[in-house]
Amino acid sequence: MEKDKKLHKEDERERKNECPLDYETLKMIVDNSYDEIYVTDPDGKVIYVNNACERYYGARAEDVIGRTRDEISAKKYWTPRISPIAMDKKTSITLEQKTCLGKTLLTTATPVYGDDGKIIMIIENARDITESKGISHELEVSRRKLEKYKLEVEELRKKDMDNEFVYKSKSMTNLMTLASRVAGINSTVLIQGESGTGKSVIAKYIHKHSAQKDGPFVAVNCAALPAELMESELFGYSAGSFTGASNKGRIGLFELANEGTLFLDEIAEIPLHLQPKLLHALQEKVYYSVGGRKEKKVNCRILAATNKDLQDMVMKQKFRDDLYYRLNVFEIKIPPVRERTEDIVPLVHHLINRYNERYDLHRQISTRAMEVLLKYPWPGNVREMENTLERLVVMAPEDLIDVNHLPDSLRYQSVTEIFPFLSKGSLDEALEEVERKIITEAYEQCGSSYEVARKLKMSQSKASRLIRKYCGSSRGNHNHKTQQTS
């Protein structure tokens, strides 16, 4: 047994003598390791460091070895110190360190124990992760930019950017002059007008001619946003800030509109509880996202629009007066179509040309049809006109859009305007004038005594007689529909 032990020890000595990893070889390997290997004794004195220290914090190994913990700390090579933590916890510790050369190190400090159970040294292994940290940061920045651009494209797709104002009236000329002036001033603008008058088009015009024209134009209809989601839509939210929130968070419309213009349409629909936060963002140019603790800066121009009387809402305490005055630095009021009838003709031709081009058609409108459009009050304003003209261009069976192609709501609108005739004289005279107007318009629109009789629910013989009386002696005999052109 003793003989076997002796032979085993001799074999072990022979294997050690044959091993090429002597002290110098091991030192060469460790000195050329990419990672830094840094060793201190229990008192914090450096007993070894390899050459990686030169890349990480600009010190040579010989300048570090033999230094005490306090001497190394005074050099401020890196922060924070990790070996005292490993000594105190008596276990391996891993954390990030920043060096004086701007490097980011992922460092692990491991205590080494002797046979007596006491710590005899602390070995630190540090790897440079500066580049990977930069890549991670760039990926996050790229992700946020991608999300921003995606939302911006979605917003642009929702908007019809080929709208433009066509006008001839003095009121609209004055309005566009004012819009041109305020476009060059980086102040909030409140645009007021009935539904369909073109408030969003004015907002786009102001943005297009402003200093922010190269930035995004982000429009939000406040009336279309649920009250409980409006704050998160406007200001964004942090990850996990509420049930159902994305675990990555989401940027808001304020951030999306940064360096551009944010158009708040239907501003009267902003809930009262949210108005102070909106006011703070407008005045201080800073805000917090929902659930966020980091202040965000906002650099975008605010345009607002409404079809409601905000002053009346302020009086009824349904809208904050301080927010109203902050929004109403410049006010633009768009008149309804019925107050600028001289704009109807150019608008009609502009819209017909637009839809002709869109649908590859060649529609025109007759003089008689245009006269009906001029008499119509257009309660839905330009939006109603757009919808009506698009339908006419698409649905008309021939290139000439005539009176008979118009919807009944337009054709018989003027027939109801009978009361002004009561001031022209006796009742009989007023009734005859009304009868004349009804028969004349009905005949112009229908083109035959048969159609007039059907529309006005009378006999054809009576219709023929009244047509001859008011429209000429020969017209009542025409029982076929005539085609009139412009």
CSV table of C-alpha atoms in Angstrom, one decimal:
chain,number,residue,atom,x,y,z
A,1,MET,CA,0.0,0.0,0.0
A,2,GLU,CA,2.8,2.4,1.0
A,3,LYS,CA,4.6,1.4,-2.2
A,4,ASP,CA,1.6,2.4,-4.3
A,5,LYS,CA,1.3,5.8,-2.7
A,6,LYS,CA,4.9,6.5,-3.3
A,7,LEU,CA,4.6,5.5,-7.0
A,8,HIS,CA,1.5,7.8,-7.3
A,9,LYS,CA,3.4,10.8,-5.9
A,10,GLU,CA,6.3,10.2,-8.2
A,11,ASP,CA,4.0,10.0,-11.3
A,12,GLU,CA,2.3,13.3,-10.2
A,13,ARG,CA,5.7,15.0,-9.9
A,14,GLU,CA,6.6,13.8,-13.3
A,15,ARG,CA,3.3,15.1,-14.8
A,16,LYS,CA,3.9,18.6,-13.2
A,17,ASN,CA,7.5,18.7,-14.5
A,18,GLU,CA,6.2,17.9,-18.0
A,19,CYS,CA,3.4,20.6,-17.9
A,20,PRO,CA,4.3,23.7,-20.0
A,21,LEU,CA,2.1,26.1,-18.0
A,22,ASP,CA,4.8,27.4,-15.7
A,23,TYR,CA,4.5,30.8,-14.0
A,24,GLU,CA,5.8,32.8,-16.9
A,25,THR,CA,3.5,31.1,-19.3
A,26,LEU,CA,0.5,31.5,-17.1
A,27,LYS,CA,1.4,35.2,-16.6
A,28,MET,CA,1.7,35.7,-20.4
A,29,ILE,CA,-1.7,34.2,-20.9
A,30,VAL,CA,-3.4,36.3,-18.2
A,31,ASP,CA,-1.6,39.5,-19.3
A,32,ASN,CA,-2.9,39.1,-22.8
A,33,SER,CA,-6.5,38.3,-21.8
A,34,TYR,CA,-9.0,40.7,-23.4
A,35,ASP,CA,-10.9,41.0,-20.1
A,36,GLU,CA,-9.3,42.7,-17.2
A,37,ILE,CA,-8.2,40.5,-14.3
A,38,TYR,CA,-7.7,42.5,-11.1
A,39,VAL,CA,-6.8,40.9,-7.8
A,40,THR,CA,-6.6,42.4,-4.3
A,41,ASP,CA,-5.8,41.0,-0.9
A,42,PRO,CA,-8.3,41.2,2.0
A,43,ASP,CA,-6.9,44.6,3.0
A,44,GLY,CA,-7.6,46.0,-0.5
A,45,LYS,CA,-4.0,46.1,-1.7
A,46,VAL,CA,-3.6,45.3,-5.4
A,47,ILE,CA,-1.5,42.2,-5.9
A,48,TYR,CA,-2.1,41.7,-9.6
A,49,VAL,CA,-3.7,43.4,-12.7
A,50,ASN,CA,-3.2,42.5,-16.3
A,51,ASN,CA,-2.6,44.8,-19.2
A,52,ALA,CA,-6.2,45.4,-20.0
A,53,CYS,CA,-6.2,48.2,-17.4
A,54,GLU,CA,-4.4,50.4,-20.0
A,55,ARG,CA,-7.4,50.2,-22.4
A,56,TYR,CA,-10.0,50.5,-19.6
A,57,TYR,CA,-8.7,53.4,-17.6
A,58,GLY,CA,-5.3,54.5,-19.0
A,59,ALA,CA,-3.0,53.1,-16.2
A,60,ARG,CA,-0.1,50.7,-16.6
A,61,ALA,CA,-0.1,47.5,-14.6
A,62,GLU,CA,3.1,48.5,-12.7
A,63,ASP,CA,1.4,51.7,-11.7
A,64,VAL,CA,-1.5,49.9,-10.1
A,65,ILE,CA,0.1,46.8,-8.5
A,66,GLY,CA,1.0,47.4,-4.9
A,67,ARG,CA,-1.4,50.3,-4.5
A,68,THR,CA,-3.8,50.4,-1.6
A,69,ARG,CA,-7.6,50.7,-1.9
A,70,ASP,CA,-7.5,54.3,-0.8
A,71,GLU,CA,-4.7,55.2,-3.3
A,72,ILE,CA,-6.7,53.6,-6.1
A,73,SER,CA,-9.8,55.4,-5.1
A,74,ALA,CA,-8.0,58.7,-5.1
A,75,LYS,CA,-7.1,58.2,-8.8
A,76,LYS,CA,-10.9,57.8,-9.7
A,77,TYR,CA,-10.1,55.2,-12.3
A,78,TRP,CA,-13.7,53.8,-12.1
A,79,THR,CA,-16.9,53.9,-10.1
A,80,PRO,CA,-18.4,52.3,-8.1
A,81,ARG,CA,-16.0,50.1,-6.1
A,82,ILE,CA,-17.0,46.5,-6.1
A,83,SER,CA,-14.5,44.5,-4.1
A,84,PRO,CA,-15.6,46.0,-0.7
A,85,ILE,CA,-19.2,44.8,-1.5
A,86,ALA,CA,-17.9,41.3,-2.3
A,87,MET,CA,-15.9,41.3,0.9
A,88,ASP,CA,-19.0,42.4,2.9
A,89,LYS,CA,-21.5,40.1,1.2
A,90,LYS,CA,-18.9,37.2,1.1
A,91,THR,CA,-20.2,36.2,-2.3
A,92,SER,CA,-19.8,37.0,-6.0
A,93,ILE,CA,-21.1,40.4,-7.0
A,94,THR,CA,-21.7,41.6,-10.6
A,95,LEU,CA,-22.4,45.2,-11.6
A,96,GLU,CA,-21.6,47.9,-14.2
A,97,GLN,CA,-18.7,50.3,-13.7
A,98,LYS,CA,-17.9,53.5,-15.5
A,99,THR,CA,-14.3,54.4,-16.1
A,100,CYS,CA,-12.5,57.7,-16.4
A,101,LEU,CA,-12.1,57.0,-20.1
A,102,GLY,CA,-15.8,56.6,-20.6
A,103,LYS,CA,-15.8,52.9,-20.8
A,104,THR,CA,-18.7,50.7,-19.4
A,105,LEU,CA,-17.4,47.6,-17.7
A,106,LEU,CA,-19.4,44.6,-16.6
A,107,THR,CA,-17.4,43.5,-13.6
A,108,THR,CA,-17.7,40.4,-11.4
A,109,ALA,CA,-15.9,40.3,-8.0
A,110,THR,CA,-15.4,36.8,-6.5
A,111,PRO,CA,-14.0,36.1,-3.0
A,112,VAL,CA,-11.4,33.3,-2.8
A,113,TYR,CA,-11.2,31.4,0.5
A,114,GLY,CA,-8.2,29.7,2.2
A,115,ASP,CA,-8.2,26.4,4.1
A,116,ASP,CA,-9.2,28.2,7.3
A,117,GLY,CA,-12.3,29.6,5.7
A,118,LYS,CA,-11.1,33.2,5.5
A,119,ILE,CA,-11.0,35.3,2.4
A,120,ILE,CA,-7.5,35.4,1.1
A,121,MET,CA,-8.1,37.5,-2.1
A,122,ILE,CA,-10.8,39.1,-4.3
A,123,ILE,CA,-10.6,38.4,-8.0
A,124,GLU,CA,-12.3,40.8,-10.3
A,125,ASN,CA,-13.1,40.0,-14.0
A,126,ALA,CA,-14.1,43.1,-16.0
A,127,ARG,CA,-15.3,43.1,-19.7
A,128,ASP,CA,-15.8,46.2,-21.8
A,129,ILE,CA,-19.5,46.4,-22.8
A,130,THR,CA,-19.4,50.0,-24.0
A,131,GLU,CA,-20.0,49.1,-27.6
A,132,SER,CA,-22.8,46.7,-26.8
A,133,LYS,CA,-24.4,49.3,-24.6
A,134,GLY,CA,-24.2,51.8,-27.4
A,135,ILE,CA,-25.8,49.3,-29.8
A,136,SER,CA,-28.6,48.6,-27.2
A,137,HIS,CA,-29.2,52.4,-26.9
A,138,GLU,CA,-29.2,52.9,-30.6
A,139,LEU,CA,-31.7,50.0,-31.0
A,140,GLU,CA,-34.0,51.7,-28.5
A,141,VAL,CA,-33.7,55.1,-30.2
A,142,SER,CA,-34.4,53.4,-33.5
A,143,ARG,CA,-37.4,51.6,-32.1
A,144,ARG,CA,-38.9,54.9,-30.8
A,145,LYS,CA,-38.2,56.6,-34.1
A,146,LEU,CA,-39.8,53.8,-36.0
A,147,GLU,CA,-42.9,54.0,-33.8
A,148,LYS,CA,-43.0,57.7,-34.2
A,149,TYR,CA,-42.7,57.5,-38.0
A,150,LYS,CA,-45.3,54.7,-38.1
A,151,LEU,CA,-47.8,56.8,-36.2
A,152,GLU,CA,-47.0,59.9,-38.3
A,153,VAL,CA,-47.6,57.9,-41.5
A,154,GLU,CA,-50.9,56.6,-40.1
A,155,GLU,CA,-51.9,60.2,-39.2
A,156,LEU,CA,-51.1,61.4,-42.7
A,157,ARG,CA,-53.0,58.6,-44.3
A,158,LYS,CA,-56.1,59.6,-42.4
A,159,LYS,CA,-56.0,63.2,-43.8
A,160,ASP,CA,-56.9,64.3,-47.2
A,161,MET,CA,-53.9,66.6,-47.9
A,162,ASP,CA,-55.1,67.7,-51.4
A,163,ASN,CA,-57.7,70.0,-49.9
A,164,GLU,CA,-57.2,73.7,-50.7
A,165,PHE,CA,-59.2,76.8,-50.2
A,166,VAL,CA,-61.0,78.2,-53.2
A,167,TYR,CA,-62.6,81.6,-52.7
A,168,LYS,CA,-63.6,84.8,-54.3
A,169,SER,CA,-65.5,86.7,-51.5
A,170,LYS,CA,-64.1,89.6,-49.6
A,171,SER,CA,-64.7,87.9,-46.3
A,172,MET,CA,-62.5,84.9,-47.3
A,173,THR,CA,-59.9,87.1,-48.8
A,174,ASN,CA,-59.5,89.0,-45.5
A,175,LEU,CA,-59.5,85.7,-43.6
A,176,MET,CA,-56.7,84.2,-45.7
A,177,THR,CA,-54.7,87.4,-45.3
A,178,LEU,CA,-55.0,87.0,-41.6
A,179,ALA,CA,-54.0,83.3,-41.8
A,180,SER,CA,-50.9,84.2,-43.8
A,181,ARG,CA,-49.9,86.7,-41.1
A,182,VAL,CA,-50.4,84.4,-38.1
A,183,ALA,CA,-48.6,81.5,-39.9
A,184,GLY,CA,-45.3,83.3,-39.5
A,185,ILE,CA,-45.8,83.8,-35.7
A,186,ASN,CA,-45.2,80.9,-33.4
A,187,SER,CA,-48.4,81.4,-31.3
A,188,THR,CA,-51.5,79.4,-30.6
A,189,VAL,CA,-54.4,80.0,-33.0
A,190,LEU,CA,-58.1,79.3,-32.3
A,191,ILE,CA,-60.0,78.6,-35.5
A,192,GLN,CA,-63.8,78.9,-35.1
A,193,GLY,CA,-66.6,78.0,-37.6
A,194,GLU,CA,-69.5,75.8,-38.2
A,195,SER,CA,-69.1,72.1,-39.0
A,196,GLY,CA,-67.8,71.6,-42.6
A,197,THR,CA,-66.5,75.1,-43.1
A,198,GLY,CA,-62.9,73.9,-43.5
A,199,LYS,CA,-61.2,74.5,-40.1
A,200,SER,CA,-58.7,71.7,-40.7
A,201,VAL,CA,-57.8,73.1,-44.1
A,202,ILE,CA,-57.0,76.4,-42.5
A,203,ALA,CA,-54.9,74.6,-39.9
A,204,LYS,CA,-52.9,72.8,-42.6
A,205,TYR,CA,-52.5,76.1,-44.5
A,206,ILE,CA,-51.0,77.8,-41.4
A,207,HIS,CA,-48.7,74.8,-40.8
A,208,LYS,CA,-47.6,74.8,-44.4
A,209,HIS,CA,-46.6,78.4,-44.3
A,210,SER,CA,-45.0,78.4,-40.8
A,211,ALA,CA,-41.5,77.9,-39.5
A,212,GLN,CA,-42.6,74.3,-38.6
A,213,LYS,CA,-43.5,73.4,-42.1
A,214,ASP,CA,-40.7,70.8,-42.4
A,215,GLY,CA,-42.0,69.1,-39.2
A,216,PRO,CA,-45.0,66.8,-38.8
A,217,PHE,CA,-48.6,68.0,-38.9
A,218,VAL,CA,-50.5,65.9,-36.4
A,219,ALA,CA,-54.3,66.4,-36.2
A,220,VAL,CA,-56.5,64.9,-33.5
A,221,ASN,CA,-60.3,65.1,-33.3
A,222,CYS,CA,-60.9,65.4,-29.5
A,223,ALA,CA,-64.5,64.5,-30.0
A,224,ALA,CA,-63.5,61.1,-31.4
A,225,LEU,CA,-61.3,60.2,-28.4
A,226,PRO,CA,-62.9,58.5,-25.4
A,227,ALA,CA,-62.6,60.8,-22.3
A,228,GLU,CA,-60.8,58.0,-20.3
A,229,LEU,CA,-58.2,57.5,-23.1
A,230,MET,CA,-57.6,61.1,-24.1
A,231,GLU,CA,-54.8,61.8,-21.6
A,232,SER,CA,-52.8,58.8,-22.7
A,233,GLU,CA,-53.4,59.6,-26.4
A,234,LEU,CA,-52.2,63.2,-26.0
A,235,PHE,CA,-49.3,62.6,-23.6
A,236,GLY,CA,-48.4,58.9,-24.0
A,237,TYR,CA,-47.9,56.5,-21.2
A,238,SER,CA,-45.2,54.5,-19.5
A,239,ALA,CA,-44.9,50.7,-19.6
A,240,GLY,CA,-47.5,49.0,-17.4
A,241,SER,CA,-49.1,52.3,-16.3
A,242,PHE,CA,-52.6,50.9,-16.5
A,243,THR,CA,-54.4,47.7,-17.3
A,244,GLY,CA,-54.1,46.8,-20.9
A,245,ALA,CA,-51.1,49.2,-21.5
A,246,SER,CA,-48.3,48.0,-23.7
A,247,ASN,CA,-45.3,46.7,-21.8
A,248,LYS,CA,-43.1,49.0,-23.9
A,249,GLY,CA,-45.2,52.1,-23.3
A,250,ARG,CA,-46.3,54.5,-26.0
A,251,ILE,CA,-45.5,57.9,-27.2
A,252,GLY,CA,-48.3,60.5,-27.3
A,253,LEU,CA,-49.4,62.9,-29.9
A,254,PHE,CA,-47.5,65.8,-28.3
A,255,GLU,CA,-44.3,63.9,-28.8
A,256,LEU,CA,-45.3,62.8,-32.2
A,257,ALA,CA,-45.8,66.4,-33.2
A,258,ASN,CA,-42.5,67.6,-31.8
A,259,GLU,CA,-40.8,70.2,-34.0
A,260,GLY,CA,-44.1,70.5,-36.0
A,261,THR,CA,-47.7,71.4,-35.4
A,262,LEU,CA,-50.4,69.7,-33.2
A,263,PHE,CA,-53.9,70.5,-34.4
A,264,LEU,CA,-56.5,69.9,-31.7
A,265,ASP,CA,-59.8,69.8,-33.5
A,266,GLU,CA,-63.1,70.0,-31.5
A,267,ILE,CA,-61.1,71.4,-28.5
A,268,ALA,CA,-64.4,72.1,-26.7
A,269,GLU,CA,-64.6,68.3,-26.0
A,270,ILE,CA,-61.5,68.2,-23.8
A,271,PRO,CA,-62.7,67.1,-20.3
A,272,LEU,CA,-62.4,69.6,-17.5
A,273,HIS,CA,-60.1,67.4,-15.4
A,274,LEU,CA,-57.6,67.2,-18.3
A,275,GLN,CA,-57.6,71.0,-19.1
A,276,PRO,CA,-55.1,72.0,-16.4
A,277,LYS,CA,-52.5,69.5,-17.7
A,278,LEU,CA,-53.1,70.8,-21.3
A,279,LEU,CA,-52.7,74.3,-20.1
A,280,HIS,CA,-49.5,73.5,-18.3
A,281,ALA,CA,-48.1,71.8,-21.4
A,282,LEU,CA,-49.0,74.9,-23.5
A,283,GLN,CA,-47.5,77.4,-21.0
A,284,GLU,CA,-44.4,75.6,-19.7
A,285,LYS,CA,-43.6,73.4,-22.8
A,286,VAL,CA,-43.2,70.4,-20.5
A,287,TYR,CA,-45.4,67.5,-19.4
A,288,TYR,CA,-45.4,64.0,-17.9
A,289,SER,CA,-46.7,60.9,-19.7
A,290,VAL,CA,-49.3,58.8,-17.9
A,291,GLY,CA,-47.5,56.9,-15.2
A,292,GLY,CA,-44.2,58.6,-16.0
A,293,ARG,CA,-41.8,60.3,-13.6
A,294,LYS,CA,-39.5,61.9,-16.1
A,295,GLU,CA,-40.4,65.4,-17.3
A,296,LYS,CA,-40.7,65.6,-21.1
A,297,LYS,CA,-40.1,68.7,-23.2
A,298,VAL,CA,-42.5,69.6,-26.0
A,299,ASN,CA,-41.6,71.9,-28.9
A,300,CYS,CA,-44.6,72.1,-31.2
A,301,ARG,CA,-47.0,74.7,-32.3
A,302,ILE,CA,-50.6,74.3,-31.1
A,303,LEU,CA,-53.6,75.1,-33.3
A,304,ALA,CA,-57.1,74.5,-32.0
A,305,ALA,CA,-60.5,74.5,-33.6
A,306,THR,CA,-64.2,74.4,-32.5
A,307,ASN,CA,-67.7,74.8,-33.8
A,308,LYS,CA,-69.0,75.7,-30.3
A,309,ASP,CA,-69.1,79.0,-28.5
A,310,LEU,CA,-66.2,78.7,-26.0
A,311,GLN,CA,-67.0,82.0,-24.4
A,312,ASP,CA,-70.4,80.8,-23.5
A,313,MET,CA,-68.9,77.5,-22.2
A,314,VAL,CA,-66.5,79.6,-20.0
A,315,MET,CA,-69.5,81.5,-18.6
A,316,LYS,CA,-71.3,78.2,-17.9
A,317,GLN,CA,-68.0,76.8,-16.3
A,318,LYS,CA,-67.8,74.1,-18.9
A,319,PHE,CA,-64.4,75.3,-20.1
A,320,ARG,CA,-61.6,76.9,-18.2
A,321,ASP,CA,-61.1,80.6,-18.8
A,322,ASP,CA,-57.3,80.4,-18.5
A,323,LEU,CA,-57.1,77.7,-21.1
A,324,TYR,CA,-59.5,79.7,-23.4
A,325,TYR,CA,-57.3,82.8,-23.2
A,326,ARG,CA,-54.2,80.7,-23.7
A,327,LEU,CA,-55.6,79.2,-26.9
A,328,ASN,CA,-57.2,82.4,-28.2
A,329,VAL,CA,-54.0,84.4,-28.8
A,330,PHE,CA,-55.1,84.7,-32.4
A,331,GLU,CA,-58.7,84.0,-33.5
A,332,ILE,CA,-59.8,83.1,-37.0
A,333,LYS,CA,-63.6,82.8,-37.7
A,334,ILE,CA,-64.6,81.1,-40.9
A,335,PRO,CA,-67.9,82.3,-42.3
A,336,PRO,CA,-70.4,79.7,-43.4
A,337,VAL,CA,-71.1,79.1,-47.2
A,338,ARG,CA,-74.5,80.8,-47.0
A,339,GLU,CA,-72.8,84.1,-46.0
A,340,ARG,CA,-70.4,84.0,-49.0
A,341,THR,CA,-72.4,82.8,-51.9
A,342,GLU,CA,-70.0,84.4,-54.4
A,343,ASP,CA,-67.6,81.5,-53.5
A,344,ILE,CA,-70.1,78.8,-54.5
A,345,VAL,CA,-69.4,78.9,-58.3
A,346,PRO,CA,-65.6,78.6,-58.1
A,347,LEU,CA,-66.0,76.0,-55.4
A,348,VAL,CA,-68.4,73.9,-57.5
A,349,HIS,CA,-66.1,74.0,-60.5
A,350,HIS,CA,-63.0,73.2,-58.4
A,351,LEU,CA,-64.7,70.2,-56.8
A,352,ILE,CA,-66.0,68.8,-60.1
A,353,ASN,CA,-62.5,69.1,-61.6
A,354,ARG,CA,-61.1,67.3,-58.6
A,355,TYR,CA,-63.5,64.4,-58.9
A,356,ASN,CA,-63.1,64.3,-62.6
A,357,GLU,CA,-59.4,63.8,-62.2
A,358,ARG,CA,-59.8,61.3,-59.4
A,359,TYR,CA,-62.3,59.1,-61.3
A,360,ASP,CA,-61.1,59.8,-64.8
A,361,LEU,CA,-64.4,61.4,-65.9
A,362,HIS,CA,-65.4,64.6,-67.8
A,363,ARG,CA,-68.4,66.0,-66.0
A,364,GLN,CA,-69.7,69.5,-66.4
A,365,ILE,CA,-72.6,71.3,-64.8
A,366,SER,CA,-75.4,73.1,-66.5
A,367,THR,CA,-76.4,76.8,-65.9
A,368,ARG,CA,-79.8,75.7,-64.5
A,369,ALA,CA,-78.2,73.2,-62.1
A,370,MET,CA,-75.7,75.9,-60.9
A,371,GLU,CA,-78.6,78.3,-60.2
A,372,VAL,CA,-80.2,75.7,-57.9
A,373,LEU,CA,-76.8,75.2,-56.1
A,374,LEU,CA,-76.6,79.0,-55.6
A,375,LYS,CA,-80.0,79.1,-54.0
A,376,TYR,CA,-79.3,76.2,-51.6
A,377,PRO,CA,-78.2,77.4,-48.1
A,378,TRP,CA,-75.7,74.5,-47.6
A,379,PRO,CA,-76.2,73.8,-43.9
A,380,GLY,CA,-73.3,71.3,-44.0
A,381,ASN,CA,-71.1,73.9,-45.7
A,382,VAL,CA,-68.1,72.9,-47.8
A,383,ARG,CA,-68.1,69.3,-46.5
A,384,GLU,CA,-71.7,68.9,-47.7
A,385,MET,CA,-70.8,70.4,-51.0
A,386,GLU,CA,-67.9,68.0,-51.4
A,387,ASN,CA,-70.1,65.0,-50.7
A,388,THR,CA,-72.9,66.2,-53.0
A,389,LEU,CA,-70.5,67.0,-55.9
A,390,GLU,CA,-68.6,63.7,-55.6
A,391,ARG,CA,-71.9,61.8,-55.7
A,392,LEU,CA,-73.1,63.8,-58.7
A,393,VAL,CA,-69.9,63.3,-60.7
A,394,VAL,CA,-69.9,59.6,-60.0
A,395,MET,CA,-73.6,58.9,-60.4
A,396,ALA,CA,-74.6,61.2,-63.3
A,397,PRO,CA,-75.5,59.1,-66.4
A,398,GLU,CA,-74.1,61.7,-68.8
A,399,ASP,CA,-71.3,64.2,-68.8
A,400,LEU,CA,-73.7,67.2,-68.3
A,401,ILE,CA,-75.0,67.4,-64.8
A,402,ASP,CA,-78.4,69.0,-65.1
A,403,VAL,CA,-81.2,69.9,-62.7
A,404,ASN,CA,-82.9,66.5,-62.9
A,405,HIS,CA,-79.7,64.9,-61.6
A,406,LEU,CA,-79.7,66.9,-58.4
A,407,PRO,CA,-81.2,65.3,-55.2
A,408,ASP,CA,-84.7,66.4,-54.2
A,409,SER,CA,-83.3,68.2,-51.1
A,410,LEU,CA,-81.6,70.7,-53.4
A,411,ARG,CA,-84.1,70.9,-56.3
A,412,TYR,CA,-87.2,71.8,-54.1
A,413,GLN,CA,-85.4,73.9,-51.5
A,414,SER,CA,-86.2,77.2,-53.2
A,415,VAL,CA,-89.9,76.3,-53.6
A,416,THR,CA,-90.4,76.6,-49.9
A,417,GLU,CA,-89.3,80.3,-49.8
A,418,ILE,CA,-92.9,81.6,-50.2
A,419,PHE,CA,-93.3,83.9,-47.3
A,420,PRO,CA,-91.4,87.0,-48.7
A,421,PHE,CA,-94.2,87.2,-51.4
A,422,LEU,CA,-96.8,88.1,-48.8
A,423,SER,CA,-95.3,91.6,-48.5
A,424,LYS,CA,-95.8,92.4,-52.2
A,425,GLY,CA,-99.5,93.4,-52.2
A,426,SER,CA,-102.9,91.7,-51.8
A,427,LEU,CA,-103.3,88.0,-50.9
A,428,ASP,CA,-104.4,87.2,-54.4
A,429,GLU,CA,-101.3,88.8,-55.9
A,430,ALA,CA,-99.1,87.0,-53.4
A,431,LEU,CA,-100.8,83.6,-54.2
A,432,GLU,CA,-100.5,84.2,-57.9
A,433,GLU,CA,-96.8,85.0,-57.5
A,434,VAL,CA,-96.2,81.9,-55.5
A,435,GLU,CA,-98.1,79.8,-58.0
A,436,ARG,CA,-96.0,81.3,-60.8
A,437,LYS,CA,-92.8,80.6,-59.0
A,438,ILE,CA,-93.8,77.0,-58.2
A,439,ILE,CA,-94.9,76.2,-61.8
A,440,THR,CA,-91.9,78.0,-63.4
A,441,GLU,CA,-89.3,76.2,-61.2
A,442,ALA,CA,-91.1,72.8,-61.5
A,443,TYR,CA,-91.2,73.1,-65.3
A,444,GLU,CA,-87.6,74.1,-65.5
A,445,GLN,CA,-86.6,71.2,-63.3
A,446,CYS,CA,-88.9,68.5,-64.8
A,447,GLY,CA,-89.0,69.6,-68.5
A,448,SER,CA,-92.5,68.4,-69.3
A,449,SER,CA,-96.1,68.9,-68.2
A,450,TYR,CA,-96.4,65.2,-67.4
A,451,GLU,CA,-93.6,65.3,-64.9
A,452,VAL,CA,-94.9,68.6,-63.4
A,453,ALA,CA,-98.3,67.1,-62.9
A,454,ARG,CA,-96.8,64.0,-61.3
A,455,LYS,CA,-94.5,66.0,-58.9
A,456,LEU,CA,-97.2,68.5,-57.9
A,457,LYS,CA,-99.9,65.9,-57.8
A,458,MET,CA,-102.4,67.6,-60.2
A,459,SER,CA,-103.9,66.6,-63.5
A,460,GLN,CA,-101.8,67.0,-66.7
A,461,SER,CA,-104.4,69.3,-68.3
A,462,LYS,CA,-104.1,71.7,-65.3
A,463,ALA,CA,-100.4,71.5,-65.4
A,464,SER,CA,-100.4,72.3,-69.2
A,465,ARG,CA,-102.7,75.3,-68.6
A,466,LEU,CA,-100.5,76.7,-65.8
A,467,ILE,CA,-97.4,76.2,-67.8
A,468,ARG,CA,-98.8,78.1,-70.8
A,469,LYS,CA,-99.9,80.8,-68.4
A,470,TYR,CA,-96.6,81.3,-66.7
A,471,CYS,CA,-94.0,79.9,-69.1
A,472,GLY,CA,-95.3,80.8,-72.5
A,473,SER,CA,-98.2,79.8,-74.8
A,474,SER,CA,-96.5,76.9,-76.5
A,475,ARG,CA,-94.7,75.2,-73.7
A,476,GLY,CA,-97.7,73.6,-72.0
A,477,ASN,CA,-98.1,71.3,-75.1
A,478,HIS,CA,-94.7,69.7,-74.7
A,479,ASN,CA,-95.3,66.4,-72.9
A,480,HIS,CA,-91.9,65.0,-73.4
A,481,LYS,CA,-88.9,65.8,-71.2
A,482,THR,CA,-86.6,68.3,-72.8
A,483,GLN,CA,-82.9,68.5,-72.4
A,484,GLN,CA,-81.4,71.9,-71.6
A,485,THR,CA,-77.8,72.7,-71.6
A,486,SER,CA,-75.7,75.4,-70.1
